[in-house]
């Protein structure tokens, strides 16, 4: 993910690393790689980037890893396979995370389990709950977490407290595999928008979690990504074999 104001970006890889890159460097060398979980240094990688600190998780393979900046680039969140979301100060990330939130918090599990039971999806048990994507609200106070269980978790970005569960979209097709669905905030942060497996797009009030309305089916498959234009009232959705732009009239 690109830094909102600087020439830097975060990458999350299945090699178990979260890396911070500086694109001003002609060699696009890694600036730093972060995690505070048990680590080991890869000698080959160290030789390639001799002046860089390359750190990786101690367990491979890694199936679920993601990272995101807040809207100001002041804070970023990181998720790895250990069910923890770690929050870093972008200016002092070398000091380690200033907060950690567990997806296995009792309040989160208690909210997700009834959803999966209602969907009658025994293969999607809560014991293997992982984050697939992180999104900060425009004001940076909330964190929207896409999970591999087809449900979207809304957290306080500083305390990790569960705020809401966005689940009106339900599950229809992927009851035997991990659903891959997209979500985003509206540009003003008033709404959370989530994708569904049947190609529809759902709107919720971010402050209350209340379901608002659904856009008509725009795709012939699951909606895997959603992006809201930060300056215009325009929403883009991706799913199946198409990308759809929704104007203010439809949104």
JSON list of N, CA and C in Angstrom, two decimals, residues 29-57:
[
{"chain": "A", "resi": 29, "resn": "UNK", "atom": "N", "xyz": [15.38, -0.45, -3.00]},
{"chain": "A", "resi": 29, "resn": "UNK", "atom": "CA", "xyz": [15.83, -1.32, -1.91]},
{"chain": "A", "resi": 29, "resn": "UNK", "atom": "C", "xyz": [14.88, -1.24, -0.72]},
{"chain": "A", "resi": 30, "resn": "UNK", "atom": "N", "xyz": [14.81, -2.32, 0.01]},
{"chain": "A", "resi": 30, "resn": "UNK", "atom": "CA", "xyz": [13.99, -2.37, 1.21]},
{"chain": "A", "resi": 30, "resn": "UNK", "atom": "C", "xyz": [14.59, -1.46, 2.27]},
{"chain": "A", "resi": 31, "resn": "UNK", "atom": "N", "xyz": [13.75, -0.65, 2.90]},
{"chain": "A", "resi": 31, "resn": "UNK", "atom": "CA", "xyz": [14.24, 0.19, 4.00]},
{"chain": "A", "resi": 31, "resn": "UNK", "atom": "C", "xyz": [14.24, -0.59, 5.30]},
{"chain": "A", "resi": 32, "resn": "UNK", "atom": "N", "xyz": [13.18, -1.31, 5.54]},
{"chain": "A", "resi": 32, "resn": "UNK", "atom": "CA", "xyz": [13.08, -2.04, 6.80]},
{"chain": "A", "resi": 32, "resn": "UNK", "atom": "C", "xyz": [11.97, -3.06, 6.68]},
{"chain": "A", "resi": 33, "resn": "UNK", "atom": "N", "xyz": [12.06, -4.07, 7.47]},
{"chain": "A", "resi": 33, "resn": "UNK", "atom": "CA", "xyz": [11.01, -5.08, 7.51]},
{"chain": "A", "resi": 33, "resn": "UNK", "atom": "C", "xyz": [10.64, -5.30, 8.96]},
{"chain": "A", "resi": 34, "resn": "UNK", "atom": "N", "xyz": [9.34, -5.34, 9.24]},
{"chain": "A", "resi": 34, "resn": "UNK", "atom": "CA", "xyz": [8.90, -5.26, 10.61]},
{"chain": "A", "resi": 34, "resn": "UNK", "atom": "C", "xyz": [8.10, -6.45, 11.06]},
{"chain": "A", "resi": 35, "resn": "UNK", "atom": "N", "xyz": [8.29, -6.80, 12.30]},
{"chain": "A", "resi": 35, "resn": "UNK", "atom": "CA", "xyz": [7.41, -7.69, 13.04]},
{"chain": "A", "resi": 35, "resn": "UNK", "atom": "C", "xyz": [8.02, -7.86, 14.41]},
{"chain": "A", "resi": 36, "resn": "UNK", "atom": "N", "xyz": [7.19, -8.17, 15.40]},
{"chain": "A", "resi": 36, "resn": "UNK", "atom": "CA", "xyz": [7.76, -8.42, 16.72]},
{"chain": "A", "resi": 36, "resn": "UNK", "atom": "C", "xyz": [7.49, -9.85, 17.14]},
{"chain": "A", "resi": 37, "resn": "UNK", "atom": "N", "xyz": [7.00, -10.66, 16.20]},
{"chain": "A", "resi": 37, "resn": "UNK", "atom": "CA", "xyz": [6.83, -12.08, 16.49]},
{"chain": "A", "resi": 37, "resn": "UNK", "atom": "C", "xyz": [8.19, -12.74, 16.37]},
{"chain": "A", "resi": 38, "resn": "UNK", "atom": "N", "xyz": [8.36, -14.01, 16.84]},
{"chain": "A", "resi": 38, "resn": "UNK", "atom": "CA", "xyz": [9.67, -14.66, 16.75]},
{"chain": "A", "resi": 38, "resn": "UNK", "atom": "C", "xyz": [10.24, -14.57, 15.34]},
{"chain": "A", "resi": 39, "resn": "UNK", "atom": "N", "xyz": [11.52, -14.22, 15.22]},
{"chain": "A", "resi": 39, "resn": "UNK", "atom": "CA", "xyz": [12.11, -13.91, 13.92]},
{"chain": "A", "resi": 39, "resn": "UNK", "atom": "C", "xyz": [13.37, -14.71, 13.66]},
{"chain": "A", "resi": 40, "resn": "UNK", "atom": "N", "xyz": [13.76, -14.75, 12.40]},
{"chain": "A", "resi": 40, "resn": "UNK", "atom": "CA", "xyz": [15.07, -15.26, 12.03]},
{"chain": "A", "resi": 40, "resn": "UNK", "atom": "C", "xyz": [15.56, -14.42, 10.86]},
{"chain": "A", "resi": 41, "resn": "UNK", "atom": "N", "xyz": [16.83, -14.27, 10.72]},
{"chain": "A", "resi": 41, "resn": "UNK", "atom": "CA", "xyz": [17.41, -13.49, 9.64]},
{"chain": "A", "resi": 41, "resn": "UNK", "atom": "C", "xyz": [17.78, -14.41, 8.49]},
{"chain": "A", "resi": 42, "resn": "UNK", "atom": "N", "xyz": [17.39, -14.05, 7.30]},
{"chain": "A", "resi": 42, "resn": "UNK", "atom": "CA", "xyz": [17.70, -14.83, 6.11]},
{"chain": "A", "resi": 42, "resn": "UNK", "atom": "C", "xyz": [19.06, -14.38, 5.58]},
{"chain": "A", "resi": 43, "resn": "UNK", "atom": "N", "xyz": [20.11, -15.23, 5.62]},
{"chain": "A", "resi": 43, "resn": "UNK", "atom": "CA", "xyz": [21.45, -14.81, 5.19]},
{"chain": "A", "resi": 43, "resn": "UNK", "atom": "C", "xyz": [21.50, -14.36, 3.74]},
{"chain": "A", "resi": 44, "resn": "UNK", "atom": "N", "xyz": [20.76, -15.04, 2.86]},
{"chain": "A", "resi": 44, "resn": "UNK", "atom": "CA", "xyz": [20.78, -14.68, 1.45]},
{"chain": "A", "resi": 44, "resn": "UNK", "atom": "C", "xyz": [20.20, -13.29, 1.25]},
{"chain": "A", "resi": 45, "resn": "UNK", "atom": "N", "xyz": [19.06, -13.02, 1.90]},
{"chain": "A", "resi": 45, "resn": "UNK", "atom": "CA", "xyz": [18.44, -11.71, 1.77]},
{"chain": "A", "resi": 45, "resn": "UNK", "atom": "C", "xyz": [19.34, -10.63, 2.35]},
{"chain": "A", "resi": 46, "resn": "UNK", "atom": "N", "xyz": [20.00, -10.93, 3.44]},
{"chain": "A", "resi": 46, "resn": "UNK", "atom": "CA", "xyz": [20.90, -9.95, 4.05]},
{"chain": "A", "resi": 46, "resn": "UNK", "atom": "C", "xyz": [22.04, -9.61, 3.10]},
{"chain": "A", "resi": 47, "resn": "UNK", "atom": "N", "xyz": [22.53, -10.61, 2.37]},
{"chain": "A", "resi": 47, "resn": "UNK", "atom": "CA", "xyz": [23.61, -10.37, 1.42]},
{"chain": "A", "resi": 47, "resn": "UNK", "atom": "C", "xyz": [23.16, -9.49, 0.28]},
{"chain": "A", "resi": 48, "resn": "UNK", "atom": "N", "xyz": [21.90, -9.65, -0.16]},
{"chain": "A", "resi": 48, "resn": "UNK", "atom": "CA", "xyz": [21.38, -8.86, -1.26]},
{"chain": "A", "resi": 48, "resn": "UNK", "atom": "C", "xyz": [21.22, -7.41, -0.86]},
{"chain": "A", "resi": 49, "resn": "UNK", "atom": "N", "xyz": [20.81, -7.17, 0.40]},
{"chain": "A", "resi": 49, "resn": "UNK", "atom": "CA", "xyz": [20.60, -5.81, 0.89]},
{"chain": "A", "resi": 49, "resn": "UNK", "atom": "C", "xyz": [21.45, -5.66, 2.15]},
{"chain": "A", "resi": 50, "resn": "UNK", "atom": "N", "xyz": [22.75, -5.55, 1.98]},
{"chain": "A", "resi": 50, "resn": "UNK", "atom": "CA", "xyz": [23.68, -5.65, 3.09]},
{"chain": "A", "resi": 50, "resn": "UNK", "atom": "C", "xyz": [23.45, -4.59, 4.16]},
{"chain": "A", "resi": 51, "resn": "UNK", "atom": "N", "xyz": [22.98, -3.41, 3.77]},
{"chain": "A", "resi": 51, "resn": "UNK", "atom": "CA", "xyz": [22.83, -2.33, 4.74]},
{"chain": "A", "resi": 51, "resn": "UNK", "atom": "C", "xyz": [21.42, -2.27, 5.32]},
{"chain": "A", "resi": 52, "resn": "UNK", "atom": "N", "xyz": [20.60, -3.25, 4.98]},
{"chain": "A", "resi": 52, "resn": "UNK", "atom": "CA", "xyz": [19.20, -3.22, 5.41]},
{"chain": "A", "resi": 52, "resn": "UNK", "atom": "C", "xyz": [18.93, -4.29, 6.47]},
{"chain": "A", "resi": 53, "resn": "UNK", "atom": "N", "xyz": [17.95, -4.02, 7.32]},
{"chain": "A", "resi": 53, "resn": "UNK", "atom": "CA", "xyz": [17.52, -5.00, 8.32]},
{"chain": "A", "resi": 53, "resn": "UNK", "atom": "C", "xyz": [16.32, -5.75, 7.77]},
{"chain": "A", "resi": 54, "resn": "UNK", "atom": "N", "xyz": [16.51, -6.98, 7.34]},
{"chain": "A", "resi": 54, "resn": "UNK", "atom": "CA", "xyz": [15.44, -7.79, 6.77]},
{"chain": "A", "resi": 54, "resn": "UNK", "atom": "C", "xyz": [15.03, -8.82, 7.79]},
{"chain": "A", "resi": 55, "resn": "UNK", "atom": "N", "xyz": [13.80, -8.74, 8.24]},
{"chain": "A", "resi": 55, "resn": "UNK", "atom": "CA", "xyz": [13.30, -9.62, 9.29]},
{"chain": "A", "resi": 55, "resn": "UNK", "atom": "C", "xyz": [12.08, -10.35, 8.77]},
{"chain": "A", "resi": 56, "resn": "UNK", "atom": "N", "xyz": [11.96, -11.61, 9.16]},
{"chain": "A", "resi": 56, "resn": "UNK", "atom": "CA", "xyz": [10.80, -12.37, 8.72]},
{"chain": "A", "resi": 56, "resn": "UNK", "atom": "C", "xyz": [10.27, -13.23, 9.86]},
{"chain": "A", "resi": 57, "resn": "UNK", "atom": "N", "xyz": [9.02, -13.66, 9.74]},
{"chain": "A", "resi": 57, "resn": "UNK", "atom": "CA", "xyz": [8.43, -14.49, 10.77]},
{"chain": "A", "resi": 57, "resn": "UNK", "atom": "C", "xyz": [9.13, -15.84, 10.81]}
]
